């Protein structure tokens, strides 16, 4: 019954990097969904385990053979406020698996009970956030965005108490690692420079092996993380995605999207859109995400300073040089993504300004972001323009915008089709799937999980999933729900 060919390296790091802890036992684990594609990529031999055995292992009742379960230590800035000790309070790393693609990935249970980092929490997760993370992380992957993934959702048969009594569940999260900016900050706060070096070497070996041979591996490492995060945030924004809780403990060193708590894909576009119920000042609004990423990366640079140079002034100069590259990298990536959405393969004169004015037009007309680019793709392919014009509250502005787009040259339809998804995991659909599943019916969850695997393809029976929400369906706020 050996499902996972575990090879664990994190456990060989110094003892104060983690706490050994076992998942909590649950009364009645049952498999809601198992991601066969991902299992294939991980090289798991599915024939070695029945659904019951998988549920026992991924629900917490049986520790998989070869696992050395642990909770990782980290700190972080939450909404700008420093918290020296966060850590995996409701997550347990089972171990690492090297996939058929040669990539080493963490296998982690989320919602599997208390750990030494749980503080006042119960370490559990209601079913809703598990299904939400499953749907959104797998949709992100299918959209081509670097992200942690979901291997399984297991119902525990145990109630979880929040404002109300809810069914409990455990998610199996797969990530190229769970190293966060907050992991580095944790050791900086303790002035443990030796630990920072060990952690940086570990991160370089795992994610950026090329940095090892650079003149200064650590500044090269910072530069790589900055580059990946600049590209990531630009890609999120090109899909109308708002992460919602970009705390430094929720920003990975690998450049993967992590922690799908109160995130959301926008329906109507507005640059100041916020969904998270706890983001009262709009810190993590759609348009603030690059500035926040830069702020977070500055915290990473601070933690790495002792490794850059013994001379602090010199080290700061080196950090500033790297951090200074973020803005240009972000802009390149952002405008490049939007040019592709508009059908332009190459930079045109003033194409950046055109993108800016397009976004202004979209927010002014309260236009549905995803539908707009989908309808534009249709128009580019020679279909009638009525659908596009009707999306805006201001038909005159719409017609004017369309004319200016037409005047700017021949669009590349293939590029538009591969840049403008037809399906995104819309809030209202996720909400409906969760409500139904809480009532015992997981069919909508499965339908969505199947549909979101091919977001750029036209599905014959998926027209309802393409649509923006009706006014009574609109979801205005999202919750961590943990
Ligand atoms: P997050 O909002 O997911 O980024 O979590 C922030 C911190 O709160 C992390 O240290 C989590 O482990 C911890 N946390 C969140 N929910 C729970 C819970 N139900 N029990 C224990 N710790 C939790
Ligand atoms: Mg987190």
Short mmCIF file of C-alpha atoms and ligand atoms in Angstrom, two decimals, residues 74 90 180 249-250 259, ligand 2:
data_model
loop_
_atom_site.label_atom_id
_atom_site.label_comp_id
_atom_site.label_asym_id
_atom_site.label_seq_id
_atom_site.Cartn_x
_atom_site.Cartn_y
_atom_site.Cartn_z
CA UNK A 74 7.51 30.70 9.39
CA UNK A 90 -3.50 23.65 10.01
CA UNK A 180 7.68 31.59 1.66
CA UNK A 249 3.68 34.30 4.44
CA UNK A 250 1.45 33.78 1.41
CA UNK A 259 -3.30 30.13 -0.46
MG1 LIG B 2 -1.09 31.15 4.45
#
